[in-house]
Short mmCIF file of C-alpha atoms in Angstrom, two decimals:
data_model
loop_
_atom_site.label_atom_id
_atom_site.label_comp_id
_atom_site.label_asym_id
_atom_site.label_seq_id
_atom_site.Cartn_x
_atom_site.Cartn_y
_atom_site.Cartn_z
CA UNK A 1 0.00 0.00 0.00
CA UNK A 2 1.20 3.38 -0.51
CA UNK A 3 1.72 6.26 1.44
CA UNK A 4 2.32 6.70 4.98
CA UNK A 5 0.09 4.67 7.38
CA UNK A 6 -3.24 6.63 8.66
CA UNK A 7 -2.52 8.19 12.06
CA UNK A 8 -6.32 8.22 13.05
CA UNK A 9 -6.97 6.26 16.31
CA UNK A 10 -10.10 5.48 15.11
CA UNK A 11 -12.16 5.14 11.83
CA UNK A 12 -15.57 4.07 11.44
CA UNK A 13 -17.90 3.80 8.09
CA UNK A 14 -19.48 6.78 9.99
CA UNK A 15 -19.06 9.49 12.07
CA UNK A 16 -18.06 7.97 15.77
CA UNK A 17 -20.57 8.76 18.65
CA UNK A 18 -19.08 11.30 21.73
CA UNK A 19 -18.46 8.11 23.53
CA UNK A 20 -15.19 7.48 21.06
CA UNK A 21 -12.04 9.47 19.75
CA UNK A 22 -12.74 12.47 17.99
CA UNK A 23 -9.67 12.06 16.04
CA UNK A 24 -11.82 10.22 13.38
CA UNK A 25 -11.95 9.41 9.51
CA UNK A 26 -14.77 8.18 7.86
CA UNK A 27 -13.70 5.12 5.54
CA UNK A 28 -16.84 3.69 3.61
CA UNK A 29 -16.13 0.23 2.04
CA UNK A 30 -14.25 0.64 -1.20
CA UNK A 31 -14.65 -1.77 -4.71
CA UNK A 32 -11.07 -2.99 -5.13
CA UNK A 33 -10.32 -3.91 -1.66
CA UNK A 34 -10.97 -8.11 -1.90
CA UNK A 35 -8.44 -9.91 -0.74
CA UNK A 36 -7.95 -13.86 0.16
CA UNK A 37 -8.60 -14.40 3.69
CA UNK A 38 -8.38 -17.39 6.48
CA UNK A 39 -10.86 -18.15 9.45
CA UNK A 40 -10.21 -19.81 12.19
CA UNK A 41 -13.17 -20.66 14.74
CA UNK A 42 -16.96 -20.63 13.04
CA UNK A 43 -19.03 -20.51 16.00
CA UNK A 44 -21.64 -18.17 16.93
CA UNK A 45 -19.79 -14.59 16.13
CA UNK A 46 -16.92 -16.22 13.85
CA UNK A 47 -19.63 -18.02 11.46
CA UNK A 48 -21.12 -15.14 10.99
CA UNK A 49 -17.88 -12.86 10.52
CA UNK A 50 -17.28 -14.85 7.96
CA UNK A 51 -20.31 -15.04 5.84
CA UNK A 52 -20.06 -11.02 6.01
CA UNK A 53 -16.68 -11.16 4.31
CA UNK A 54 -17.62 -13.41 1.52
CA UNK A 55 -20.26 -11.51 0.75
CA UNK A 56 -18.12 -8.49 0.36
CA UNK A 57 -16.73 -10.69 -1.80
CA UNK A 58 -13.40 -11.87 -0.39
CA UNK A 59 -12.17 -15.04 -0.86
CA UNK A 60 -12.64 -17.34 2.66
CA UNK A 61 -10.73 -20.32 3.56
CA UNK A 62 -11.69 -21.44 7.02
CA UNK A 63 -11.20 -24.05 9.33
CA UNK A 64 -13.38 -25.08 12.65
CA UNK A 65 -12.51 -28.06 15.08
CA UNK A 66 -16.06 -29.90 14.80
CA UNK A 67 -17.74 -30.10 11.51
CA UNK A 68 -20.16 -27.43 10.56
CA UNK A 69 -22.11 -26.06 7.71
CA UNK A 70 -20.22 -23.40 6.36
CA UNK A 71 -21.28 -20.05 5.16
CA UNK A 72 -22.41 -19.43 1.66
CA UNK A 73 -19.06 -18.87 -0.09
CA UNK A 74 -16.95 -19.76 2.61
CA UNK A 75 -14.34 -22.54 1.65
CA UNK A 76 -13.38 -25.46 4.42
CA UNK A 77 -10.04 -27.09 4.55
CA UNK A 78 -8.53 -29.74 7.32
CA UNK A 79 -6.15 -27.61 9.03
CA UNK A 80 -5.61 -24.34 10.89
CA UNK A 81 -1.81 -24.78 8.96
CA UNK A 82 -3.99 -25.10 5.43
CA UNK A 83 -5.52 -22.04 6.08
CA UNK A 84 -2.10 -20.22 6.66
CA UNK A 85 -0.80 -21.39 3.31
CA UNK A 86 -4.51 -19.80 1.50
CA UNK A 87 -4.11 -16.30 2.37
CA UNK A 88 -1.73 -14.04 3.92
CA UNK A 89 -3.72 -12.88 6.73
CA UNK A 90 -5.80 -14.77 9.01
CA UNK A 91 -8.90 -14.08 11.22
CA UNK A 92 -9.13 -16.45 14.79
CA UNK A 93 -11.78 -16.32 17.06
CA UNK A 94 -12.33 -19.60 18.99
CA UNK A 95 -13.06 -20.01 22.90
CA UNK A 96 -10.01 -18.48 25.22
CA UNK A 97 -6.12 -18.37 25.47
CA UNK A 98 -5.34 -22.35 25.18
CA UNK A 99 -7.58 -22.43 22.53
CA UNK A 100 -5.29 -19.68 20.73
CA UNK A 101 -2.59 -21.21 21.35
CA UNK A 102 -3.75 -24.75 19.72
CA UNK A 103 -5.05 -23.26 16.75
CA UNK A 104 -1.86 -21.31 15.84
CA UNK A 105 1.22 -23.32 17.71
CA UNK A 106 -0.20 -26.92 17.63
CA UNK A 107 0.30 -29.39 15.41
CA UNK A 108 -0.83 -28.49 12.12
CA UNK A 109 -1.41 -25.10 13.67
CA UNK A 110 -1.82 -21.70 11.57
CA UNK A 111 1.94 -20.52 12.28
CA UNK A 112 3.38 -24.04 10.65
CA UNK A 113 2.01 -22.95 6.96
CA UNK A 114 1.83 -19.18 7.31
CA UNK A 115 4.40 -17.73 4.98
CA UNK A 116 6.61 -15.11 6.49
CA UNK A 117 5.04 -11.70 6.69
CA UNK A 118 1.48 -13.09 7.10
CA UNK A 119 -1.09 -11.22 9.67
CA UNK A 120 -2.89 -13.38 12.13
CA UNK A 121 -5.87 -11.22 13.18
CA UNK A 122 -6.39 -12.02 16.75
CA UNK A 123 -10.17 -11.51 17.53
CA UNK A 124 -10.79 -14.49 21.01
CA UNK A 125 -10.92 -12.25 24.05
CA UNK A 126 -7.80 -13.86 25.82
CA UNK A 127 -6.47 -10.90 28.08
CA UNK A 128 -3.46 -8.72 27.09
CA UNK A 129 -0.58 -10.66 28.72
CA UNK A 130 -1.14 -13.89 26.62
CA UNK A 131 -1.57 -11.62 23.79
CA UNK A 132 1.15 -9.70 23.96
CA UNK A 133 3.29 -13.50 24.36
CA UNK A 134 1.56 -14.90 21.12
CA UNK A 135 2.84 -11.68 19.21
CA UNK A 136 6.11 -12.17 20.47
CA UNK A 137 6.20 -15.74 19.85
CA UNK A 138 4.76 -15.04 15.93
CA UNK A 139 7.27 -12.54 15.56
CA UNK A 140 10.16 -14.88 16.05
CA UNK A 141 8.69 -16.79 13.12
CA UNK A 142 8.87 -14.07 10.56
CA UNK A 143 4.65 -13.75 11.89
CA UNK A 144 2.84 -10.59 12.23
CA UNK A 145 0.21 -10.12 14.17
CA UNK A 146 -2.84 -7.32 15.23
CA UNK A 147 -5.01 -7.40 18.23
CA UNK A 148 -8.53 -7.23 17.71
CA UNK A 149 -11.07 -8.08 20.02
CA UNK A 150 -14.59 -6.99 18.96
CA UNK A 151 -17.10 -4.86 21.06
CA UNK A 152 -20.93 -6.49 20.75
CA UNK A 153 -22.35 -10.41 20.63
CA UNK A 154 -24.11 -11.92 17.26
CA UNK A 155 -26.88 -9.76 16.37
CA UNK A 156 -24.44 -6.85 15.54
CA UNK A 157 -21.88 -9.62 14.31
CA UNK A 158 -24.16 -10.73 11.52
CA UNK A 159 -24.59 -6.93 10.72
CA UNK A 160 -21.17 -6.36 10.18
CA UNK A 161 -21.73 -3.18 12.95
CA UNK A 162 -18.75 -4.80 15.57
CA UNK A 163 -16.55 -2.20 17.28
CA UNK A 164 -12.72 -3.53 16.75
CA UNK A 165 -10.78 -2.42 19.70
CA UNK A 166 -7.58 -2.87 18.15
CA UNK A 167 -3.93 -2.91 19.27
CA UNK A 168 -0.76 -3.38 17.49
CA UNK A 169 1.19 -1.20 15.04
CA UNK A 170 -0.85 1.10 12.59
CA UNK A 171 0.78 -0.28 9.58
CA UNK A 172 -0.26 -3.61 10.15
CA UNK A 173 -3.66 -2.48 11.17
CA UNK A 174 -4.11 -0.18 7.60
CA UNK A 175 -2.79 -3.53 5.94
CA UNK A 176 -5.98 -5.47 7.25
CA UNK A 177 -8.49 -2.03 7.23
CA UNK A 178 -10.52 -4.11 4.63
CA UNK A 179 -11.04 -6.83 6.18
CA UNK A 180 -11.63 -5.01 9.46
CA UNK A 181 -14.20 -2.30 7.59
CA UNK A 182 -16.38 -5.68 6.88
CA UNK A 183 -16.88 -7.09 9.85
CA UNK A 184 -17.34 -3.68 12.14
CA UNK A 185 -18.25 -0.57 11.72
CA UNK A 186 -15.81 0.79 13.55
CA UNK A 187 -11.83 0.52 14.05
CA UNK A 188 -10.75 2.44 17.37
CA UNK A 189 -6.92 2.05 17.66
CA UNK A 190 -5.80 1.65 21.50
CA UNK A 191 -1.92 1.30 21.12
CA UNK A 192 0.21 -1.41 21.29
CA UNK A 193 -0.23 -5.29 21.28
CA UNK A 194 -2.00 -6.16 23.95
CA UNK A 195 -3.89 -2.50 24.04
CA UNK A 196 -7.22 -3.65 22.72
CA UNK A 197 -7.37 -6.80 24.90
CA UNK A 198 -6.71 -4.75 27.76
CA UNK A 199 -10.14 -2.80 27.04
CA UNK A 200 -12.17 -5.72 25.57
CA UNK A 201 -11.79 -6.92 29.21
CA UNK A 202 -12.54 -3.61 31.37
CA UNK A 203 -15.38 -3.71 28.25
CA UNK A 204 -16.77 -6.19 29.27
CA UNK A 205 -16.50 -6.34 33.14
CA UNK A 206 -18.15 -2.81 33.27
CA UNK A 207 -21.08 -4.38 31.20
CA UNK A 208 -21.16 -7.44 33.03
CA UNK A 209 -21.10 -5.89 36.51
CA UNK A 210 -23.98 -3.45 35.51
CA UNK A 211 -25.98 -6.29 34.54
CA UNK A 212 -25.39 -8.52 37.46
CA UNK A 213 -26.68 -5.28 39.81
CA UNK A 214 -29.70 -4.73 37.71
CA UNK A 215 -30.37 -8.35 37.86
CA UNK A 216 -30.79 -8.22 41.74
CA UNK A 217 -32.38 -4.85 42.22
CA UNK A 218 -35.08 -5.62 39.80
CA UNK A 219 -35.37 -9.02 41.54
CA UNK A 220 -36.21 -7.27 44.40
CA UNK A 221 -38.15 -4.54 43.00
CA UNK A 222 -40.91 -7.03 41.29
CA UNK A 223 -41.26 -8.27 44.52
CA UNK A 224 -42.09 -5.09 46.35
CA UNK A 225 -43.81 -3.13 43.34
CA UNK A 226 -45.38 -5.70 41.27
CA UNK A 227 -47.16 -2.72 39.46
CA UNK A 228 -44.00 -1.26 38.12
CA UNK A 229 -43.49 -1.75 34.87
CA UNK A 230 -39.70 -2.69 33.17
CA UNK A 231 -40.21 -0.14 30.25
CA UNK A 232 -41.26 3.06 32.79
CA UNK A 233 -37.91 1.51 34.36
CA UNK A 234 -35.66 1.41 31.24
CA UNK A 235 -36.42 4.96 30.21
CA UNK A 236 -35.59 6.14 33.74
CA UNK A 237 -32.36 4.52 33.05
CA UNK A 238 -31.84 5.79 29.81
CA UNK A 239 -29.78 8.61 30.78
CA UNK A 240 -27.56 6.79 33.31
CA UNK A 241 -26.76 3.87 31.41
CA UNK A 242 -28.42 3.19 27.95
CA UNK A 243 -26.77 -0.27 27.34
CA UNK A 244 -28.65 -1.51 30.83
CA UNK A 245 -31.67 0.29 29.69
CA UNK A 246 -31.76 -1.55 26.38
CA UNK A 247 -31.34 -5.50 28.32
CA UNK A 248 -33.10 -4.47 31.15
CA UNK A 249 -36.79 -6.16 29.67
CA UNK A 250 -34.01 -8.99 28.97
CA UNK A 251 -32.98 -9.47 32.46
CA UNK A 252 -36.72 -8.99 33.66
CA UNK A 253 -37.94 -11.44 31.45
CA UNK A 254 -37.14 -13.86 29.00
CA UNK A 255 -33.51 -13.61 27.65
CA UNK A 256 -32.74 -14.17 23.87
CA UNK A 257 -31.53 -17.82 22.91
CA UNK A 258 -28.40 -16.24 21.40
CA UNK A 259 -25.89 -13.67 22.18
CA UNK A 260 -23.10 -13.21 25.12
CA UNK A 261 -23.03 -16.64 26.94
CA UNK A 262 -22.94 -16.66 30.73
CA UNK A 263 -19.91 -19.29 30.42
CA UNK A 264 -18.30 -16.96 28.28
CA UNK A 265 -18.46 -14.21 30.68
CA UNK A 266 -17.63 -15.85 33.20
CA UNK A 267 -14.23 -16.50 31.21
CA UNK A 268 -13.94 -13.21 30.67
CA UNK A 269 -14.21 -11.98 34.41
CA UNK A 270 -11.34 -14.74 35.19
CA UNK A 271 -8.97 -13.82 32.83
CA UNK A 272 -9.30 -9.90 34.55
CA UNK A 273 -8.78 -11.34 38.16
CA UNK A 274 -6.30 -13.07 36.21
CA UNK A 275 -4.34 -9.80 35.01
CA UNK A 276 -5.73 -7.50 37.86
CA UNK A 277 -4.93 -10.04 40.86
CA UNK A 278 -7.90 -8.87 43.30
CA UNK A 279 -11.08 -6.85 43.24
CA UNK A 280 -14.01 -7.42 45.49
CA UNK A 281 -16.59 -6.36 43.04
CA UNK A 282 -14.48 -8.65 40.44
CA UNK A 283 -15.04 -11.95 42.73
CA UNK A 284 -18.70 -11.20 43.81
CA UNK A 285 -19.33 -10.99 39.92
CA UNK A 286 -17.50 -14.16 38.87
CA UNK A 287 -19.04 -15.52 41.88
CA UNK A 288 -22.36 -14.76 40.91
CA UNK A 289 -21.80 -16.13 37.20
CA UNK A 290 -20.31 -19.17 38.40
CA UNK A 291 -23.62 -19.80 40.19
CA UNK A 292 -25.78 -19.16 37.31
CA UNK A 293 -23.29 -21.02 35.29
CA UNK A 294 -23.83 -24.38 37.56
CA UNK A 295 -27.43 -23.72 37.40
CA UNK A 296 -28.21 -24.62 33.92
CA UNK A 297 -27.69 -21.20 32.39
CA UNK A 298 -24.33 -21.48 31.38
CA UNK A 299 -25.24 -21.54 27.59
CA UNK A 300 -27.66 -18.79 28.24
CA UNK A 301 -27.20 -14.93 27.53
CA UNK A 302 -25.98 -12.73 30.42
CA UNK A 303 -29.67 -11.44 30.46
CA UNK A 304 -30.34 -14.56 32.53
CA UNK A 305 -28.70 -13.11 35.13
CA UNK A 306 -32.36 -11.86 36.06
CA UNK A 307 -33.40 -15.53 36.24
CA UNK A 308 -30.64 -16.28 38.71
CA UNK A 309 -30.86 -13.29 40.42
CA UNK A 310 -35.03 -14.29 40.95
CA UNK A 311 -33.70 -17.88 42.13
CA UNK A 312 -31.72 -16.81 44.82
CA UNK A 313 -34.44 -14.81 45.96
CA UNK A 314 -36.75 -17.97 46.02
#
């Protein structure tokens, strides 16, 4: 590519709410920029990532560990190594940091037929320590590599609207801009490797914790005011936090069948005690989505949280 790499710490297809950098550039999708790409990991957000790249009409090569129906245009091979040797860049997002490591160390792994100079596109939330070790490890082989956690769960996924909290160095981030432009709608560069992580994590801790404390105050307020009524409640909350507003009839009621997993988050809150060390608020949370984890809800969105939160109350 030429010319100097963009500066911008964040780009988005449009103009970036308050809530991000100002320091924006719009970058609509542009004809020309189809490349080959690999997937690693088609699950519930990485099936779907996919799909919206080969309809944007670049050329997919994926692999997953357990048979599955791919996406319309999306090409399976054997390997994680296979897919290294299709493209030079390479999008993984499978379950947590072993499962990283498998898919790109292990035998037949993605770093064994990567040619020198490829991209692995890190997109598992795994913390920023072990990411900052598999970027060290890939550059020893030759191996590039950006962070890139995404910010929302499948509906926005399928919609290509993802927030990519990435980290790494801005050339290699403008080098994978098209692939990045397809699956969010915004690119909001944190820093270095291990930058994005870092916030995917205090992302999604923030969110989780809101939830869990919604989860028991409405609990207890359906008890006490059985007239109130969750919408009245939501727009009241509106101004304080709108992403609680928006799950709150979620939490109060029936939870979607898809989305943000209770097992996952519960990953996610262990790998920040993990990195942070301690944290009272930290080990009442994972505490809480352990027990709705061993409860049956484990496969469940984090709305359920309401439906533990209404157990414990009996």
């Amino acid at each position: 590519m030429t010319g100097p790499p963009r500066s911008t710490a964040c780009r988005s297809r449009s103009a970036p709410p308050a809530a991000w950098p100002s320091n924006s550039t719009d970058r609509p999708k542009r004809q020309g920029d189809e490349v080959d790409v690999g997937f690693i990991g088609l699950g519930a957000m990485g099936s779907r990532m996919a799909a919206n790249l080969a309809k944007a009409g670049h050329e997919v090569t994926a692999w997953n560990r357990s048979a599955v129906q791919p996406p319309e245009g999306v090409t399976m091979v054997d390997t994680p190594a296979a897919v290294g040797r299709a493209a030079g860049q390479a999008i993984v997002v499978v379950g947590g940091p072993d499962d990283v490591d498998q898919v790109v160390f292990g035998a037949d792994g993605w770093a064994e037929g990567a040619a020198e100079g490829s991209v692995l596109i890190q997109c598992t939330t795994i913390g920023p320590s072990p990411t900052r070790s598999l970027a060290a490890r890939l550059a020893e082989r030759g191996l590039r590599m950006v962070d890139a956690p995404v910010g929302g769960s499948t509906v926005p996924a399928a919609a290509g609207e993802l927030v990519v909290l990435a980290g790494g160095d801005a050339a290699d981030i403008e080098r994978v801009a098209p692939l990045l432009d397809v699956v969010g709608s915004k690119t909001v560069h944190f820093g270095g490797i291990g930058a994005g992580s870092a916030v995917k994590l205090m992302l999604n801790a923030v969110l989780l914790a809101a939830l869990e404390t919604s989860a028991e105050v409405w609990a207890w307020l359906s008890e006490t005011e059985p007239d109130l009524k969750v919408d009245q409640v939501a727009a009241a909350l509106e101004r304080i936090s709108p992403i609680v507003a928006k799950r709150l009839p979620d939490v109060a009621g029936d939870p979607p069948p898809a989305g943000f997993a209770i097992r996952h988050a519960g990953k996610d809150v262990r790998l920040v005690l993990g990195e942070a060390g301690t944290g009272p608020v930290l080990h009442a949370l994972h505490d809480a989505l352990r027990t709705a984890d061993d409860g049956g809800l484990g496969d469940v969105d984090i709305a359920s949280l309401g439906e533990a939160a209404r157990r414990r109350r009996g």
